[in-house]
Each structure stands twice: as C-alpha cells, then as structure tokens.
PDB file of C-alpha atoms in Angstrom:
ATOM      1  CA  UNK A   1     -22.730  41.577  52.162  1.00 56.00           C
ATOM      2  CA  UNK A   2     -23.505  39.884  55.059  1.00 68.00           C
ATOM      3  CA  UNK A   3     -26.084  41.359  57.642  1.00 82.00           C
ATOM      4  CA  UNK A   4     -26.015  41.477  61.522  1.00 80.00           C
ATOM      5  CA  UNK A   5     -28.762  39.132  61.583  1.00 82.00           C
ATOM      6  CA  UNK A   6     -26.873  36.469  59.348  1.00 82.00           C
ATOM      7  CA  UNK A   7     -23.819  37.298  61.399  1.00 86.00           C
ATOM      8  CA  UNK A   8     -25.690  36.483  64.507  1.00 87.00           C
ATOM      9  CA  UNK A   9     -27.371  33.304  62.967  1.00 90.00           C
ATOM     10  CA  UNK A  10     -23.895  32.057  61.380  1.00 92.00           C
ATOM     11  CA  UNK A  11     -22.070  32.644  65.280  1.00 94.00           C
ATOM     12  CA  UNK A  12     -25.163  30.915  67.420  1.00 95.00           C
ATOM     13  CA  UNK A  13     -25.056  27.969  65.080  1.00 95.00           C
ATOM     14  CA  UNK A  14     -21.124  27.594  65.535  1.00 96.00           C
ATOM     15  CA  UNK A  15     -21.358  27.872  69.149  1.00 97.00           C
ATOM     16  CA  UNK A  16     -24.493  25.291  69.309  1.00 97.00           C
ATOM     17  CA  UNK A  17     -22.580  22.891  66.925  1.00 97.00           C
ATOM     18  CA  UNK A  18     -19.284  23.201  69.043  1.00 98.00           C
ATOM     19  CA  UNK A  19     -21.370  22.651  72.441  1.00 98.00           C
ATOM     20  CA  UNK A  20     -23.248  19.650  70.778  1.00 97.00           C
ATOM     21  CA  UNK A  21     -19.799  18.116  70.149  1.00 97.00           C
ATOM     22  CA  UNK A  22     -18.205  18.981  73.496  1.00 98.00           C
ATOM     23  CA  UNK A  23     -21.194  17.800  75.449  1.00 98.00           C
ATOM     24  CA  UNK A  24     -21.427  14.543  73.658  1.00 96.00           C
ATOM     25  CA  UNK A  25     -17.886  13.755  73.693  1.00 95.00           C
ATOM     26  CA  UNK A  26     -16.673  15.211  77.244  1.00 96.00           C
ATOM     27  CA  UNK A  27     -19.994  15.497  79.066  1.00 97.00           C
ATOM     28  CA  UNK A  28     -21.867  18.737  80.509  1.00 97.00           C
ATOM     29  CA  UNK A  29     -19.762  19.122  83.527  1.00 96.00           C
ATOM     30  CA  UNK A  30     -16.627  18.709  81.918  1.00 96.00           C
ATOM     31  CA  UNK A  31     -17.077  21.396  79.033  1.00 97.00           C
ATOM     32  CA  UNK A  32     -16.498  25.086  79.901  1.00 96.00           C
ATOM     33  CA  UNK A  33     -17.750  28.094  77.998  1.00 97.00           C
ATOM     34  CA  UNK A  34     -13.991  28.744  77.043  1.00 97.00           C
ATOM     35  CA  UNK A  35     -13.856  25.713  75.282  1.00 97.00           C
ATOM     36  CA  UNK A  36     -17.067  25.936  73.755  1.00 97.00           C
ATOM     37  CA  UNK A  37     -15.982  29.551  72.386  1.00 97.00           C
ATOM     38  CA  UNK A  38     -12.565  28.332  71.353  1.00 96.00           C
ATOM     39  CA  UNK A  39     -14.030  25.277  69.548  1.00 96.00           C
ATOM     40  CA  UNK A  40     -16.192  27.493  67.554  1.00 95.00           C
ATOM     41  CA  UNK A  41     -13.180  30.102  66.852  1.00 95.00           C
ATOM     42  CA  UNK A  42     -14.986  32.843  69.353  1.00 95.00           C
ATOM     43  CA  UNK A  43     -14.543  34.428  72.354  1.00 94.00           C
ATOM     44  CA  UNK A  44     -16.109  33.506  75.765  1.00 95.00           C
ATOM     45  CA  UNK A  45     -18.031  37.020  75.900  1.00 96.00           C
ATOM     46  CA  UNK A  46     -19.755  35.896  72.230  1.00 94.00           C
ATOM     47  CA  UNK A  47     -21.199  32.943  74.153  1.00 94.00           C
ATOM     48  CA  UNK A  48     -22.220  35.035  77.012  1.00 95.00           C
ATOM     49  CA  UNK A  49     -23.758  37.752  74.625  1.00 95.00           C
ATOM     50  CA  UNK A  50     -25.812  35.198  72.538  1.00 95.00           C
ATOM     51  CA  UNK A  51     -26.781  32.719  75.320  1.00 96.00           C
ATOM     52  CA  UNK A  52     -25.821  34.128  78.895  1.00 96.00           C
ATOM     53  CA  UNK A  53     -24.835  30.557  80.308  1.00 96.00           C
ATOM     54  CA  UNK A  54     -23.863  26.976  79.840  1.00 97.00           C
ATOM     55  CA  UNK A  55     -27.314  26.062  80.968  1.00 97.00           C
ATOM     56  CA  UNK A  56     -28.835  28.178  78.008  1.00 97.00           C
ATOM     57  CA  UNK A  57     -26.765  26.789  75.275  1.00 98.00           C
ATOM     58  CA  UNK A  58     -27.671  23.227  76.415  1.00 98.00           C
ATOM     59  CA  UNK A  59     -31.164  24.292  76.566  1.00 98.00           C
ATOM     60  CA  UNK A  60     -31.430  25.510  73.141  1.00 97.00           C
ATOM     61  CA  UNK A  61     -29.640  22.384  72.055  1.00 97.00           C
ATOM     62  CA  UNK A  62     -32.427  20.301  73.844  1.00 96.00           C
ATOM     63  CA  UNK A  63     -35.196  22.334  72.127  1.00 94.00           C
ATOM     64  CA  UNK A  64     -33.220  21.144  68.617  1.00 93.00           C
ATOM     65  CA  UNK A  65     -33.407  17.679  69.851  1.00 93.00           C
ATOM     66  CA  UNK A  66     -36.955  17.739  70.811  1.00 93.00           C
ATOM     67  CA  UNK A  67     -38.107  19.173  67.311  1.00 92.00           C
ATOM     68  CA  UNK A  68     -35.583  16.711  65.345  1.00 88.00           C
ATOM     69  CA  UNK A  69     -35.425  13.640  67.221  1.00 88.00           C
ATOM     70  CA  UNK A  70     -38.764  13.483  69.045  1.00 92.00           C
ATOM     71  CA  UNK A  71     -41.230  15.381  66.995  1.00 93.00           C
ATOM     72  CA  UNK A  72     -40.442  13.626  64.069  1.00 91.00           C
ATOM     73  CA  UNK A  73     -39.912  10.321  65.516  1.00 91.00           C
ATOM     74  CA  UNK A  74     -43.584  10.305  66.992  1.00 94.00           C
ATOM     75  CA  UNK A  75     -44.801  11.487  63.720  1.00 94.00           C
ATOM     76  CA  UNK A  76     -43.142   8.714  61.805  1.00 93.00           C
ATOM     77  CA  UNK A  77     -44.072   5.872  64.367  1.00 94.00           C
ATOM     78  CA  UNK A  78     -47.838   7.125  64.159  1.00 94.00           C
ATOM     79  CA  UNK A  79     -47.717   6.938  60.455  1.00 94.00           C
ATOM     80  CA  UNK A  80     -46.110   3.366  60.356  1.00 92.00           C
ATOM     81  CA  UNK A  81     -49.212   1.337  59.891  1.00 90.00           C
ATOM     82  CA  UNK A  82     -52.191   0.035  61.071  1.00 92.00           C
ATOM     83  CA  UNK A  83     -50.817  -2.594  63.468  1.00 94.00           C
ATOM     84  CA  UNK A  84     -49.017  -1.876  66.692  1.00 94.00           C
ATOM     85  CA  UNK A  85     -45.681  -3.790  65.377  1.00 93.00           C
ATOM     86  CA  UNK A  86     -45.704  -1.732  62.167  1.00 94.00           C
ATOM     87  CA  UNK A  87     -45.581   1.579  64.406  1.00 95.00           C
ATOM     88  CA  UNK A  88     -43.141   0.368  66.613  1.00 94.00           C
ATOM     89  CA  UNK A  89     -40.757  -0.677  63.892  1.00 92.00           C
ATOM     90  CA  UNK A  90     -41.524   2.625  61.983  1.00 94.00           C
ATOM     91  CA  UNK A  91     -40.278   4.459  65.264  1.00 93.00           C
ATOM     92  CA  UNK A  92     -37.136   2.375  65.294  1.00 90.00           C
ATOM     93  CA  UNK A  93     -36.485   2.735  61.945  1.00 90.00           C
ATOM     94  CA  UNK A  94     -36.557   6.764  62.081  1.00 90.00           C
ATOM     95  CA  UNK A  95     -34.736   6.966  64.972  1.00 86.00           C
ATOM     96  CA  UNK A  96     -31.775   4.588  63.272  1.00 85.00           C
ATOM     97  CA  UNK A  97     -31.815   6.984  60.398  1.00 86.00           C
ATOM     98  CA  UNK A  98     -31.246   9.648  62.736  1.00 86.00           C
ATOM     99  CA  UNK A  99     -28.176   7.557  64.274  1.00 82.00           C
ATOM    100  CA  UNK A 100     -26.470   8.317  60.903  1.00 82.00           C
ATOM    101  CA  UNK A 101     -28.017  11.943  59.928  1.00 88.00           C
ATOM    102  CA  UNK A 102     -28.300  13.580  63.586  1.00 90.00           C
ATOM    103  CA  UNK A 103     -26.210  11.055  65.664  1.00 90.00           C
ATOM    104  CA  UNK A 104     -25.016  13.461  68.311  1.00 94.00           C
ATOM    105  CA  UNK A 105     -28.466  15.067  68.913  1.00 94.00           C
ATOM    106  CA  UNK A 106     -29.717  11.274  69.600  1.00 93.00           C
ATOM    107  CA  UNK A 107     -26.762  10.858  71.706  1.00 94.00           C
ATOM    108  CA  UNK A 108     -27.132  14.206  73.843  1.00 96.00           C
ATOM    109  CA  UNK A 109     -30.531  13.371  74.947  1.00 95.00           C
ATOM    110  CA  UNK A 110     -29.628   9.642  75.922  1.00 96.00           C
ATOM    111  CA  UNK A 111     -26.368  10.960  77.993  1.00 96.00           C
ATOM    112  CA  UNK A 112     -27.838  14.287  79.288  1.00 97.00           C
ATOM    113  CA  UNK A 113     -30.857  11.926  80.712  1.00 96.00           C
ATOM    114  CA  UNK A 114     -27.945  10.256  82.749  1.00 95.00           C
ATOM    115  CA  UNK A 115     -25.838  13.239  83.566  1.00 96.00           C
ATOM    116  CA  UNK A 116     -28.986  15.184  84.772  1.00 96.00           C
ATOM    117  CA  UNK A 117     -30.757  12.134  86.335  1.00 90.00           C
ATOM    118  CA  UNK A 118     -32.349  12.841  89.986  1.00 87.00           C
ATOM    119  CA  UNK A 119     -31.305  16.469  89.435  1.00 89.00           C
ATOM    120  CA  UNK A 120     -33.970  19.597  89.594  1.00 90.00           C
ATOM    121  CA  UNK A 121     -33.513  22.585  87.141  1.00 94.00           C
ATOM    122  CA  UNK A 122     -34.617  23.897  83.762  1.00 96.00           C
ATOM    123  CA  UNK A 123     -32.509  21.248  81.947  1.00 96.00           C
ATOM    124  CA  UNK A 124     -33.638  18.026  84.016  1.00 96.00           C
ATOM    125  CA  UNK A 125     -37.452  19.003  83.485  1.00 96.00           C
ATOM    126  CA  UNK A 126     -36.864  19.732  79.950  1.00 96.00           C
ATOM    127  CA  UNK A 127     -35.601  16.164  79.602  1.00 96.00           C
ATOM    128  CA  UNK A 128     -38.142  14.442  81.740  1.00 96.00           C
ATOM    129  CA  UNK A 129     -40.780  15.905  79.476  1.00 95.00           C
ATOM    130  CA  UNK A 130     -39.157  15.009  76.408  1.00 95.00           C
ATOM    131  CA  UNK A 131     -38.949  11.259  77.884  1.00 96.00           C
ATOM    132  CA  UNK A 132     -42.510  11.581  78.936  1.00 96.00           C
ATOM    133  CA  UNK A 133     -43.674  11.804  75.388  1.00 95.00           C
ATOM    134  CA  UNK A 134     -41.391   9.017  74.004  1.00 95.00           C
ATOM    135  CA  UNK A 135     -42.838   6.797  76.872  1.00 96.00           C
ATOM    136  CA  UNK A 136     -46.407   7.950  76.112  1.00 97.00           C
ATOM    137  CA  UNK A 137     -46.310   7.028  72.575  1.00 96.00           C
ATOM    138  CA  UNK A 138     -44.805   3.472  73.332  1.00 96.00           C
ATOM    139  CA  UNK A 139     -47.217   2.969  75.920  1.00 97.00           C
ATOM    140  CA  UNK A 140     -50.170   3.982  73.747  1.00 96.00           C
ATOM    141  CA  UNK A 141     -48.859   1.692  70.811  1.00 96.00           C
ATOM    142  CA  UNK A 142     -48.379  -1.483  73.094  1.00 96.00           C
ATOM    143  CA  UNK A 143     -51.943  -0.610  74.893  1.00 96.00           C
ATOM    144  CA  UNK A 144     -53.758  -0.594  71.375  1.00 95.00           C
ATOM    145  CA  UNK A 145     -51.912  -3.442  70.312  1.00 94.00           C
ATOM    146  CA  UNK A 146     -52.516  -5.478  73.201  1.00 94.00           C
ATOM    147  CA  UNK A 147     -56.609  -4.338  73.059  1.00 94.00           C
ATOM    148  CA  UNK A 148     -56.101  -5.885  69.247  1.00 93.00           C
ATOM    149  CA  UNK A 149     -54.590  -9.064  70.501  1.00 93.00           C
ATOM    150  CA  UNK A 150     -51.801  -8.216  68.630  1.00 92.00           C
ATOM    151  CA  UNK A 151     -49.228  -7.979  71.427  1.00 93.00           C
ATOM    152  CA  UNK A 152     -48.729  -9.892  74.487  1.00 92.00           C
ATOM    153  CA  UNK A 153     -50.809  -9.138  77.703  1.00 92.00           C
ATOM    154  CA  UNK A 154     -49.190 -11.003  80.499  1.00 92.00           C
ATOM    155  CA  UNK A 155     -46.979  -8.150  81.223  1.00 92.00           C
ATOM    156  CA  UNK A 156     -47.615  -4.500  82.443  1.00 94.00           C
ATOM    157  CA  UNK A 157     -47.742  -2.081  79.525  1.00 96.00           C
ATOM    158  CA  UNK A 158     -45.547   0.381  81.384  1.00 96.00           C
ATOM    159  CA  UNK A 159     -42.789  -2.113  81.967  1.00 95.00           C
ATOM    160  CA  UNK A 160     -42.717  -2.981  78.320  1.00 94.00           C
ATOM    161  CA  UNK A 161     -42.554   0.401  77.168  1.00 95.00           C
ATOM    162  CA  UNK A 162     -39.663   1.034  79.709  1.00 96.00           C
ATOM    163  CA  UNK A 163     -37.964  -2.270  78.263  1.00 94.00           C
ATOM    164  CA  UNK A 164     -38.590  -1.038  74.437  1.00 94.00           C
ATOM    165  CA  UNK A 165     -37.172   2.241  75.467  1.00 94.00           C
ATOM    166  CA  UNK A 166     -33.885   0.918  77.347  1.00 94.00           C
ATOM    167  CA  UNK A 167     -33.314  -1.401  74.188  1.00 92.00           C
ATOM    168  CA  UNK A 168     -33.507   1.888  72.080  1.00 92.00           C
ATOM    169  CA  UNK A 169     -31.104   3.857  74.399  1.00 93.00           C
ATOM    170  CA  UNK A 170     -28.898   1.231  74.678  1.00 92.00           C
ATOM    171  CA  UNK A 171     -28.572   0.266  71.105  1.00 90.00           C
ATOM    172  CA  UNK A 172     -27.352   4.008  70.519  1.00 88.00           C
ATOM    173  CA  UNK A 173     -24.763   3.717  73.288  1.00 91.00           C
ATOM    174  CA  UNK A 174     -23.700   0.466  72.194  1.00 91.00           C
ATOM    175  CA  UNK A 175     -23.343   1.849  68.529  1.00 88.00           C
ATOM    176  CA  UNK A 176     -21.576   4.988  69.786  1.00 88.00           C
ATOM    177  CA  UNK A 177     -19.075   2.923  72.000  1.00 89.00           C
ATOM    178  CA  UNK A 178     -18.331   0.320  69.125  1.00 90.00           C
ATOM    179  CA  UNK A 179     -18.830   2.382  66.048  1.00 83.00           C
ATOM    180  CA  UNK A 180     -15.867   0.756  64.430  1.00 85.00           C
ATOM    181  CA  UNK A 181     -16.630  -2.777  64.688  1.00 88.00           C
ATOM    182  CA  UNK A 182     -20.589  -2.531  64.550  1.00 83.00           C
ATOM    183  CA  UNK A 183     -22.293  -2.277  61.465  1.00 83.00           C
ATOM    184  CA  UNK A 184     -25.484   0.144  61.906  1.00 79.00           C
ATOM    185  CA  UNK A 185     -27.761  -1.882  59.764  1.00 81.00           C
ATOM    186  CA  UNK A 186     -27.175  -5.286  61.464  1.00 87.00           C
ATOM    187  CA  UNK A 187     -27.369  -3.726  64.751  1.00 86.00           C
ATOM    188  CA  UNK A 188     -30.924  -2.065  64.097  1.00 85.00           C
ATOM    189  CA  UNK A 189     -32.253  -5.481  62.509  1.00 88.00           C
ATOM    190  CA  UNK A 190     -31.181  -6.845  65.573  1.00 91.00           C
ATOM    191  CA  UNK A 191     -33.067  -4.086  67.990  1.00 89.00           C
ATOM    192  CA  UNK A 192     -36.403  -4.848  65.578  1.00 89.00           C
ATOM    193  CA  UNK A 193     -36.104  -8.381  66.069  1.00 91.00           C
ATOM    194  CA  UNK A 194     -35.280  -8.471  70.039  1.00 91.00           C
ATOM    195  CA  UNK A 195     -38.035  -5.623  70.478  1.00 92.00           C
ATOM    196  CA  UNK A 196     -40.800  -7.148  68.405  1.00 89.00           C
ATOM    197  CA  UNK A 197     -40.280 -10.755  69.872  1.00 90.00           C
ATOM    198  CA  UNK A 198     -40.260  -9.465  73.015  1.00 90.00           C
ATOM    199  CA  UNK A 199     -43.804  -7.340  72.893  1.00 92.00           C
ATOM    200  CA  UNK A 200     -45.493  -9.798  70.235  1.00 90.00           C
ATOM    201  CA  UNK A 201     -48.042 -12.318  71.339  1.00 81.00           C
ATOM    202  CA  UNK A 202     -46.524 -15.614  72.573  1.00 69.00           C
ATOM    203  CA  UNK A 203     -48.393 -18.452  69.964  1.00 57.00           C
ATOM    204  CA  UNK A 204     -49.129 -21.521  71.840  1.00 49.00           C
ATOM    205  CA  UNK A 205     -47.320 -24.775  71.112  1.00 45.00           C
TER     206      UNK A 205
END
C-alpha cells in the first residue's frame, strides 16, 4: 500500500518534471500553473498545495539544478588533474555528459538566466549565486594556470573566464537548437579545442 508520504513525493516529482519541461520548452512567463498541473495529470490546487506559487516551483527546480549540475561539475573539475587545462577539460566533459543525462536541467539554468536577467527577486538572486560559483571556479583555475605558466597571461582572468562560460552556455544552446543535425561528441570536442586554444599560453615562433 502506498503511504501518504510516498504519494506526496510522487506527485511533487511529477509536477516538477512537468514544470521543468514546460519552462525549458515554453519559457517561464508563458507557462501557467494550469499547464503544469495538466501536464502532470494533477489539478492546479495540487500545485498550490505542494508549492504555493509558480515561483516556488522554479526555485525548487533551481535547487535541483544546483545539486545535479553545479555541485557535481565543480567537484569533477577540481579532481580533473594537476594542470589547469586538465581541470577545465574535466569540467567541460562533465557538463557534456549532463547534456545527455540531465539536458533540461542544464538548459533551465541557461534559459532562466536570460529570462530573469536584470530582474530582482528570489529566482534572480539564486541564479546569480549559482553562476558566481561557476565563474569563481573557472577564474580560480585560470589564475592558478597563469601562476604556473601553463595558461596565457596577456588577458584578464575575469574576461577569459567569461569567454569560457560564454562558449559553455552557447554550445548547449546550439546543441538544443540543432540537436537533429549536430553530433554531441563532435560538438564537445570542438568546444574543448576552442577553449583550450583560447586560454593556453602561446608558443613563440
């Protein structure tokens, strides 16, 4: 027999999965509670009972993103190897694997950062905190690589990290937009080579 706690868990999971799909495919503003509930085969009252508001649903999803996408990616990058390039590659490869196993979670972070950009509120603040963690990790790796003479030192660390993250986010958006014609493995290889070429110390001819 299914207990009430198990029913609650199953219902909230269905609602979150429904909201994740709709937020990614339709956008946050174009998605209402009725569509989230209908897609999960539940009532609007159920959404309000479990979460209270559409914003609360998104916040719960962003917490999942932080755990699945960010925490694990930073852990993988830090353990990537002794060199800065190894850490960057490990970080990018982990994110690429998530593009297969948790594609919508990765896309949710990127798309919501665009939709909530320049706005205030709990969602915007959480997204900024998540991205600050990603930027700080990449900046730290680049700074350490520069200090060891492994990475180029002619460009500012902050700007280099921004370009790395721009390539990261842009690659996921391109993969999503042209998923039928692009091969993930080849795209990731291109991303890795472009990023490493851009941050590596230039050899004198």
